[in-house]
Amino acid sequence: RNFKSRTACRNDINRLNAPFLAIYESLIPPEEEKGKQKQLMKLLEKLVSKEWPEARLYLYGSCANSFGVSKSDVDVCMTFEDPDVNKPEVLLKLAEILESDNLQNVQALTRARVPIVKLMDPATGISCDICINNVLAVVNTKLLRDYAKIDVRLRQLVFIVKHWAKSRGVNETYQGTLSSYAYVLMCIHFLQQRQPAILPCLQGMERTYAVTVDDIECAYFDQVDKLSGFGSRNRESIAQLVWAFFSYWAYCHDYTNDVISIRTGSIISKRAKDWTRRVGNDRHLICIEDPFETSHDLGRVVDRNSIGVLREEFERAAEIMQNDPNPCVTLFEPY
Ligand code: CTP
Ligand code: MG
């Protein structure tokens, strides 16, 4: 009831479609960036295959899931058949190879949670992280990309939400706020539960794609070309959806009891997942289930302090969408 009365006031919401779409368009990477990424991948493949002929390279993250804005870093995963390959050893050797080929800012971070080598390619200006055997990330990248093909409003919403999160400083996992990956899952969940739904639940449908990674079965309907009209019964505009997204996280989500789950296409209870109390460093103050690694809560980085920051930011954004004469500027003001 409260929510309804709040949303009833603004009757000029569709006036905001054009400026939101303009922001979305301005964030789309130009076609030439794809070419540069390919050029870098070719170089990396050449260098890697000399030392490890059996290794494969895959793009993952925002450069491959279609949610990357212009000038994003490129995430690369190097895979070996051997699941027990010595990652620090490979990464140190790889760093050596990259340095001697004149790649810049080469750094092996062998003790990070996800060990990587960082580099910058002077020929393309692209920065890149390379990790090893992170196949689940390659698979969840495909899932996200497939969702994006179903309805363009997902990509529009994600670009605007990521732009907002970066502007407001709430896209910093090391400070207890959420990863870009978490925000994409929040957007997919949100569009799945709209009435009528804008996105289906691909993991609840016939399995046309299935792989097993680290003992986890990853399966879903990936023939998304067949779903291109799925959301058309819902005519909500991007401005309405941005507003409703922030209102959902500001006023409607039950932070005490609920877990959002794109795997099931619905809300599940914290109790059912045993996410009701802090275990180690996982506090479960905002719960976002990973679609494949279902024991993984993307909200686990959030702590007592940062949950307050996040919720205040959701409320600020909802308030701006409700009342501000110029939300397309105010929403993204640096914090
Ligand atoms: N990932 C994951 N589990 C996490 C965080 C990330 O599996 N807890 C994987 C996902 O495949 C994700 C990729 O790592 O797509 C990169 O994560 P992130 O940097 O959060 O997202 P990007 O889409 O690369 O966003 P950005 O544009 O901010 O780099
Ligand atoms: Mg990235």
Tab-separated table of C-alpha atoms and ligand atoms in Angstrom:
chain	number	residue	atom	x	y	z
A	1	ARG	CA	0.000	0.000	0.000
A	2	ASN	CA	2.781	2.322	1.008
A	3	PHE	CA	4.652	1.481	-2.176
A	4	LYS	CA	1.585	2.156	-4.352
A	5	SER	CA	0.962	5.586	-2.892
A	6	ARG	CA	4.576	6.513	-3.382
A	7	THR	CA	4.560	5.515	-7.029
A	8	ALA	CA	1.271	7.216	-7.742
A	9	CYS	CA	2.693	10.741	-7.515
A	10	ARG	CA	4.985	10.878	-10.501
A	11	ASN	CA	2.844	10.932	-13.621
A	12	ASP	CA	5.539	12.129	-16.012
A	13	ILE	CA	7.793	9.056	-15.658
A	14	ASN	CA	7.897	8.320	-19.387
A	15	ARG	CA	9.421	11.748	-19.982
A	16	LEU	CA	12.575	10.110	-18.554
A	17	ASN	CA	12.829	7.341	-21.154
A	18	ALA	CA	14.751	9.359	-23.716
A	19	PRO	CA	17.432	10.593	-21.297
A	20	PHE	CA	17.874	7.124	-19.740
A	21	LEU	CA	18.197	5.565	-23.179
A	22	ALA	CA	20.731	8.241	-24.114
A	23	ILE	CA	22.827	7.282	-21.062
A	24	TYR	CA	22.567	3.602	-22.042
A	25	GLU	CA	23.631	4.336	-25.632
A	26	SER	CA	26.579	6.424	-24.474
A	27	LEU	CA	27.883	3.518	-22.367
A	28	ILE	CA	27.775	0.881	-25.148
A	29	PRO	CA	31.321	0.073	-26.264
A	30	PRO	CA	32.118	1.096	-29.851
A	31	GLU	CA	32.544	-1.792	-32.308
A	32	GLU	CA	36.304	-1.173	-32.583
A	33	GLU	CA	36.772	-2.274	-28.948
A	34	LYS	CA	35.712	-5.822	-29.886
A	35	GLY	CA	38.408	-5.844	-32.571
A	36	LYS	CA	41.032	-4.788	-30.065
A	37	GLN	CA	39.929	-7.507	-27.633
A	38	LYS	CA	40.261	-10.090	-30.400
A	39	GLN	CA	43.720	-8.794	-31.248
A	40	LEU	CA	44.786	-9.126	-27.600
A	41	MET	CA	43.302	-12.644	-27.360
A	42	LYS	CA	45.254	-13.707	-30.462
A	43	LEU	CA	48.479	-12.460	-28.917
A	44	LEU	CA	47.773	-14.199	-25.592
A	45	GLU	CA	46.851	-17.442	-27.371
A	46	LYS	CA	50.111	-17.361	-29.278
A	47	LEU	CA	52.200	-16.779	-26.148
A	48	VAL	CA	50.324	-19.336	-24.047
A	49	SER	CA	50.295	-22.140	-26.628
A	50	LYS	CA	54.082	-22.014	-26.956
A	51	GLU	CA	54.527	-22.891	-23.291
A	52	TRP	CA	51.277	-24.862	-22.665
A	53	PRO	CA	49.957	-26.363	-25.938
A	54	GLU	CA	47.109	-28.093	-24.069
A	55	ALA	CA	45.788	-24.915	-22.426
A	56	ARG	CA	42.721	-22.995	-23.708
A	57	LEU	CA	41.777	-19.357	-23.245
A	58	TYR	CA	38.209	-18.100	-22.709
A	59	LEU	CA	36.816	-14.612	-22.266
A	60	TYR	CA	34.455	-14.200	-19.326
A	61	GLY	CA	32.981	-11.339	-17.289
A	62	SER	CA	31.691	-8.108	-18.763
A	63	CYS	CA	33.614	-8.280	-22.049
A	64	ALA	CA	31.750	-11.515	-22.864
A	65	ASN	CA	28.412	-11.308	-21.005
A	66	SER	CA	27.223	-8.236	-22.986
A	67	PHE	CA	27.039	-6.089	-19.843
A	68	GLY	CA	30.422	-4.433	-20.354
A	69	VAL	CA	30.554	-0.675	-20.747
A	70	SER	CA	33.137	1.061	-22.888
A	71	LYS	CA	36.782	0.644	-21.733
A	72	SER	CA	36.100	-2.219	-19.312
A	73	ASP	CA	38.938	-4.473	-18.305
A	74	VAL	CA	39.052	-7.811	-20.079
A	75	ASP	CA	38.727	-10.998	-17.992
A	76	VAL	CA	40.413	-14.098	-19.396
A	77	CYS	CA	40.324	-17.642	-18.048
A	78	MET	CA	43.068	-20.112	-18.914
A	79	THR	CA	41.979	-23.734	-18.604
A	80	PHE	CA	43.923	-26.968	-18.148
A	81	GLU	CA	42.556	-30.511	-18.271
A	82	ASP	CA	44.314	-31.108	-14.966
A	83	PRO	CA	42.104	-29.735	-12.168
A	84	ASP	CA	45.055	-29.783	-9.753
A	85	VAL	CA	47.420	-27.731	-11.859
A	86	ASN	CA	49.739	-25.637	-9.699
A	87	LYS	CA	48.195	-22.191	-10.182
A	88	PRO	CA	50.875	-20.034	-8.534
A	89	GLU	CA	53.557	-21.788	-10.553
A	90	VAL	CA	51.683	-21.303	-13.848
A	91	LEU	CA	50.878	-17.675	-13.038
A	92	LEU	CA	54.484	-16.826	-12.193
A	93	LYS	CA	55.714	-18.461	-15.390
A	94	LEU	CA	52.985	-16.698	-17.383
A	95	ALA	CA	53.962	-13.326	-15.886
A	96	GLU	CA	57.550	-13.942	-16.958
A	97	ILE	CA	56.466	-14.768	-20.525
A	98	LEU	CA	54.218	-11.713	-20.756
A	99	GLU	CA	56.925	-9.380	-19.464
A	100	SER	CA	59.469	-10.609	-21.954
A	101	ASP	CA	56.931	-9.910	-24.717
A	102	ASN	CA	56.775	-6.270	-23.550
A	103	LEU	CA	53.330	-6.327	-22.028
A	104	GLN	CA	53.109	-3.603	-19.369
A	105	ASN	CA	52.243	-3.537	-15.623
A	106	VAL	CA	52.536	-7.310	-15.405
A	107	GLN	CA	51.761	-8.534	-11.888
A	108	ALA	CA	51.133	-12.050	-10.588
A	109	LEU	CA	48.701	-11.993	-7.626
A	110	THR	CA	49.180	-15.595	-6.555
A	111	ARG	CA	47.655	-15.243	-3.082
A	112	ALA	CA	44.383	-13.548	-4.030
A	113	ARG	CA	41.066	-15.399	-3.492
A	114	VAL	CA	41.032	-15.831	-7.264
A	115	PRO	CA	44.749	-15.864	-8.189
A	116	ILE	CA	45.432	-13.863	-11.367
A	117	VAL	CA	48.042	-12.210	-13.544
A	118	LYS	CA	47.324	-8.583	-14.440
A	119	LEU	CA	48.660	-6.896	-17.529
A	120	MET	CA	48.225	-3.925	-19.824
A	121	ASP	CA	48.666	-4.306	-23.563
A	122	PRO	CA	50.299	-1.130	-24.956
A	123	ALA	CA	49.206	-1.963	-28.525
A	124	THR	CA	45.485	-1.772	-27.681
A	125	GLY	CA	45.530	0.052	-24.328
A	126	ILE	CA	43.492	-2.798	-22.828
A	127	SER	CA	43.991	-3.947	-19.228
A	128	CYS	CA	43.433	-7.624	-18.629
A	129	ASP	CA	43.260	-10.145	-15.769
A	130	ILE	CA	44.029	-13.803	-16.432
A	131	CYS	CA	42.867	-16.515	-14.016
A	132	ILE	CA	43.164	-20.307	-14.164
A	133	ASN	CA	40.510	-23.046	-14.368
A	134	ASN	CA	37.663	-20.768	-13.322
A	135	VAL	CA	35.271	-22.628	-15.620
A	136	LEU	CA	32.153	-21.794	-13.581
A	137	ALA	CA	32.744	-18.137	-14.370
A	138	VAL	CA	32.910	-18.970	-18.084
A	139	VAL	CA	29.610	-20.856	-17.805
A	140	ASN	CA	27.799	-18.188	-15.772
A	141	THR	CA	29.035	-15.634	-18.315
A	142	LYS	CA	27.189	-17.580	-21.019
A	143	LEU	CA	24.037	-17.712	-18.866
A	144	LEU	CA	24.092	-13.925	-18.414
A	145	ARG	CA	24.725	-13.345	-22.116
A	146	ASP	CA	21.812	-15.637	-23.000
A	147	TYR	CA	19.465	-13.756	-20.653
A	148	ALA	CA	20.510	-10.489	-22.299
A	149	LYS	CA	19.414	-11.776	-25.711
A	150	ILE	CA	15.814	-12.290	-24.559
A	151	ASP	CA	14.788	-8.703	-23.848
A	152	VAL	CA	16.827	-5.560	-24.466
A	153	ARG	CA	15.448	-3.998	-21.276
A	154	LEU	CA	17.774	-6.249	-19.239
A	155	ARG	CA	20.876	-4.784	-20.845
A	156	GLN	CA	19.478	-1.249	-20.511
A	157	LEU	CA	18.639	-1.735	-16.844
A	158	VAL	CA	22.019	-3.323	-16.037
A	159	PHE	CA	23.980	-0.527	-17.730
A	160	ILE	CA	22.061	2.103	-15.768
A	161	VAL	CA	22.333	0.212	-12.461
A	162	LYS	CA	26.090	-0.435	-12.935
A	163	HIS	CA	26.650	3.216	-13.878
A	164	TRP	CA	24.737	4.283	-10.760
A	165	ALA	CA	26.649	1.802	-8.548
A	166	LYS	CA	30.039	2.974	-9.819
A	167	SER	CA	29.080	6.671	-9.483
A	168	ARG	CA	27.850	6.143	-5.925
A	169	GLY	CA	30.766	3.989	-4.779
A	170	VAL	CA	28.677	0.876	-4.090
A	171	ASN	CA	30.422	-1.443	-6.576
A	172	GLU	CA	33.455	-2.183	-4.351
A	173	THR	CA	33.548	-5.691	-2.914
A	174	TYR	CA	36.637	-4.897	-0.849
A	175	GLN	CA	34.564	-2.195	0.915
A	176	GLY	CA	31.658	-4.540	1.534
A	177	THR	CA	29.428	-3.465	-1.332
A	178	LEU	CA	28.390	-5.581	-4.315
A	179	SER	CA	30.159	-6.874	-7.428
A	180	SER	CA	28.921	-6.087	-10.924
A	181	TYR	CA	28.005	-9.769	-11.194
A	182	ALA	CA	25.727	-9.423	-8.144
A	183	TYR	CA	23.993	-6.381	-9.659
A	184	VAL	CA	23.335	-8.299	-12.891
A	185	LEU	CA	21.722	-11.139	-10.893
A	186	MET	CA	19.584	-8.569	-9.055
A	187	CYS	CA	18.394	-7.156	-12.389
A	188	ILE	CA	17.600	-10.602	-13.839
A	189	HIS	CA	15.661	-11.550	-10.705
A	190	PHE	CA	13.776	-8.262	-10.843
A	191	LEU	CA	12.698	-8.786	-14.478
A	192	GLN	CA	11.732	-12.422	-13.766
A	193	GLN	CA	9.285	-11.378	-11.048
A	194	ARG	CA	7.637	-8.474	-12.930
A	195	GLN	CA	3.960	-9.015	-13.785
A	196	PRO	CA	3.790	-10.029	-16.590
A	197	ALA	CA	7.342	-11.412	-16.474
A	198	ILE	CA	9.926	-9.785	-18.728
A	199	LEU	CA	12.392	-12.686	-18.388
A	200	PRO	CA	11.759	-16.440	-18.010
A	201	CYS	CA	13.661	-18.743	-15.660
A	202	LEU	CA	16.033	-20.512	-18.058
A	203	GLN	CA	17.175	-23.059	-15.451
A	204	GLY	CA	13.563	-24.105	-14.905
A	205	MET	CA	13.033	-25.003	-18.566
A	206	GLU	CA	14.017	-27.858	-20.857
A	207	ARG	CA	17.768	-28.449	-20.681
A	208	THR	CA	19.298	-27.759	-24.072
A	209	TYR	CA	22.743	-27.007	-22.646
A	210	ALA	CA	24.434	-28.989	-19.900
A	211	VAL	CA	27.969	-29.166	-18.549
A	212	THR	CA	29.385	-30.453	-15.302
A	213	VAL	CA	31.990	-28.227	-13.702
A	214	ASP	CA	33.706	-29.008	-10.376
A	215	ASP	CA	30.935	-31.558	-9.648
A	216	ILE	CA	28.251	-28.938	-10.224
A	217	GLU	CA	25.708	-29.652	-12.932
A	218	CYS	CA	25.070	-26.500	-14.959
A	219	ALA	CA	22.059	-26.945	-17.220
A	220	TYR	CA	19.461	-24.653	-18.741
A	221	PHE	CA	17.499	-23.762	-21.863
A	222	ASP	CA	19.929	-21.880	-24.090
A	223	GLN	CA	17.934	-21.693	-27.359
A	224	VAL	CA	17.042	-18.139	-26.493
A	225	ASP	CA	16.357	-17.122	-30.116
A	226	LYS	CA	13.082	-18.956	-29.589
A	227	LEU	CA	12.219	-16.644	-26.684
A	228	SER	CA	12.711	-13.273	-28.325
A	229	GLY	CA	9.082	-12.153	-27.854
A	230	PHE	CA	8.911	-13.439	-24.274
A	231	GLY	CA	8.597	-10.107	-22.480
A	232	SER	CA	6.415	-8.302	-24.998
A	233	ARG	CA	3.215	-8.661	-22.950
A	234	ASN	CA	4.874	-6.392	-20.427
A	235	ARG	CA	5.031	-2.867	-21.877
A	236	GLU	CA	6.904	-1.180	-19.025
A	237	SER	CA	9.439	1.366	-20.173
A	238	ILE	CA	13.030	1.595	-19.014
A	239	ALA	CA	12.284	4.639	-16.828
A	240	GLN	CA	9.481	2.765	-15.067
A	241	LEU	CA	11.736	-0.238	-14.572
A	242	VAL	CA	14.628	1.790	-13.132
A	243	TRP	CA	12.204	3.387	-10.714
A	244	ALA	CA	10.614	0.062	-9.765
A	245	PHE	CA	14.034	-1.614	-9.396
A	246	PHE	CA	15.217	0.924	-6.830
A	247	SER	CA	11.821	0.940	-5.075
A	248	TYR	CA	12.007	-2.840	-4.827
A	249	TRP	CA	15.400	-2.774	-3.105
A	250	ALA	CA	14.486	0.285	-1.009
A	251	TYR	CA	11.006	-0.676	0.229
A	252	CYS	CA	9.840	-4.099	-0.921
A	253	HIS	CA	12.631	-6.628	-0.427
A	254	ASP	CA	12.476	-8.564	2.842
A	255	TYR	CA	16.106	-8.427	3.973
A	256	THR	CA	15.390	-10.512	7.074
A	257	ASN	CA	13.937	-13.578	5.400
A	258	ASP	CA	14.465	-13.597	1.649
A	259	VAL	CA	17.059	-14.874	-0.794
A	260	ILE	CA	16.767	-13.901	-4.451
A	261	SER	CA	17.339	-16.816	-6.798
A	262	ILE	CA	17.425	-16.563	-10.585
A	263	ARG	CA	17.938	-20.360	-10.601
A	264	THR	CA	14.365	-20.898	-9.381
A	265	GLY	CA	12.977	-17.646	-10.807
A	266	SER	CA	11.637	-16.683	-7.409
A	267	ILE	CA	12.380	-15.825	-3.809
A	268	ILE	CA	13.513	-18.602	-1.491
A	269	SER	CA	13.822	-18.399	2.265
A	270	LYS	CA	17.046	-17.886	4.175
A	271	ARG	CA	15.848	-20.646	6.498
A	272	ALA	CA	15.691	-23.162	3.646
A	273	LYS	CA	19.310	-22.365	2.789
A	274	ASP	CA	20.459	-22.156	6.394
A	275	TRP	CA	21.608	-18.604	5.748
A	276	THR	CA	20.042	-17.265	8.919
A	277	ARG	CA	23.162	-16.571	10.918
A	278	ARG	CA	26.722	-15.530	10.417
A	279	VAL	CA	29.089	-18.373	9.582
A	280	GLY	CA	32.721	-17.290	9.491
A	281	ASN	CA	32.738	-14.107	7.489
A	282	ASP	CA	29.467	-14.793	5.646
A	283	ARG	CA	26.792	-12.653	7.281
A	284	HIS	CA	23.982	-13.014	4.716
A	285	LEU	CA	22.622	-9.492	5.276
A	286	ILE	CA	21.474	-9.331	1.648
A	287	CYS	CA	21.131	-12.707	-0.021
A	288	ILE	CA	21.786	-13.312	-3.718
A	289	GLU	CA	22.106	-16.974	-4.661
A	290	ASP	CA	24.639	-17.867	-7.348
A	291	PRO	CA	22.769	-19.645	-10.176
A	292	PHE	CA	25.169	-22.634	-10.250
A	293	GLU	CA	27.240	-22.526	-7.056
A	294	THR	CA	24.094	-22.498	-4.959
A	295	SER	CA	25.972	-22.481	-1.662
A	296	HIS	CA	27.486	-19.175	-2.717
A	297	ASP	CA	25.794	-15.973	-1.542
A	298	LEU	CA	26.967	-13.009	-3.629
A	299	GLY	CA	25.916	-10.835	-0.686
A	300	ARG	CA	28.429	-12.465	1.628
A	301	VAL	CA	30.858	-9.537	1.240
A	302	VAL	CA	28.297	-7.186	2.809
A	303	ASP	CA	28.837	-6.350	6.489
A	304	ARG	CA	26.905	-4.504	9.228
A	305	ASN	CA	28.190	-1.154	8.065
A	306	SER	CA	27.987	-1.582	4.299
A	307	ILE	CA	24.430	-2.980	4.393
A	308	GLY	CA	23.418	0.413	5.800
A	309	VAL	CA	25.298	2.222	3.052
A	310	LEU	CA	23.670	0.061	0.370
A	311	ARG	CA	20.148	0.431	1.692
A	312	GLU	CA	20.555	4.192	2.050
A	313	GLU	CA	21.708	4.343	-1.547
A	314	PHE	CA	18.718	2.289	-2.731
A	315	GLU	CA	16.434	4.648	-0.800
A	316	ARG	CA	18.165	7.709	-2.163
A	317	ALA	CA	17.797	6.394	-5.717
A	318	ALA	CA	14.120	5.500	-5.218
A	319	GLU	CA	13.470	8.914	-3.705
A	320	ILE	CA	15.148	10.650	-6.647
A	321	MET	CA	13.134	8.598	-9.130
A	322	GLN	CA	10.036	9.600	-7.186
A	323	ASN	CA	10.554	13.324	-6.676
A	324	ASP	CA	13.607	14.804	-8.354
A	325	PRO	CA	12.970	17.048	-11.377
A	326	ASN	CA	16.106	15.763	-13.061
A	327	PRO	CA	16.774	12.147	-11.984
A	328	CYS	CA	19.081	11.370	-14.905
A	329	VAL	CA	21.609	13.795	-13.433
A	330	THR	CA	21.022	13.524	-9.677
A	331	LEU	CA	20.993	9.718	-9.631
A	332	PHE	CA	24.597	9.560	-10.858
A	333	GLU	CA	26.091	12.414	-8.835
A	334	PRO	CA	29.428	11.345	-7.350
A	335	TYR	CA	29.137	10.540	-3.662
B	1	CTP	N1	32.245	-13.935	-10.894
B	1	CTP	C1	31.804	-15.045	-10.224
B	1	CTP	N2	31.553	-14.962	-8.885
B	1	CTP	C2	31.722	-13.791	-8.221
B	1	CTP	C3	32.165	-12.656	-8.889
B	1	CTP	C4	32.420	-12.758	-10.240
B	1	CTP	O1	31.628	-16.089	-10.836
B	1	CTP	N3	31.491	-13.738	-6.906
B	1	CTP	C5	32.562	-14.062	-12.329
B	1	CTP	C6	31.365	-13.849	-13.222
B	1	CTP	O2	31.515	-14.686	-14.358
B	1	CTP	C7	31.508	-12.416	-13.659
B	1	CTP	C8	33.014	-12.265	-13.720
B	1	CTP	O3	33.510	-13.099	-12.675
B	1	CTP	O4	30.894	-12.185	-14.913
B	1	CTP	C9	33.515	-10.862	-13.522
B	1	CTP	O5	32.981	-10.336	-12.330
B	1	CTP	P1	32.770	-8.794	-12.088
B	1	CTP	O6	34.069	-8.085	-12.176
B	1	CTP	O7	31.913	-8.641	-10.879
B	1	CTP	O8	31.848	-8.388	-13.295
B	1	CTP	P2	32.079	-7.768	-14.695
B	1	CTP	O9	30.845	-8.197	-15.442
B	1	CTP	O10	33.373	-8.130	-15.292
B	1	CTP	O11	31.912	-6.227	-14.427
B	1	CTP	P3	32.843	-4.948	-14.607
B	1	CTP	O12	32.344	-4.308	-15.853
B	1	CTP	O13	32.565	-4.108	-13.401
B	1	CTP	O14	34.246	-5.446	-14.710
B	2	MG	MG	35.347	-7.349	-15.171
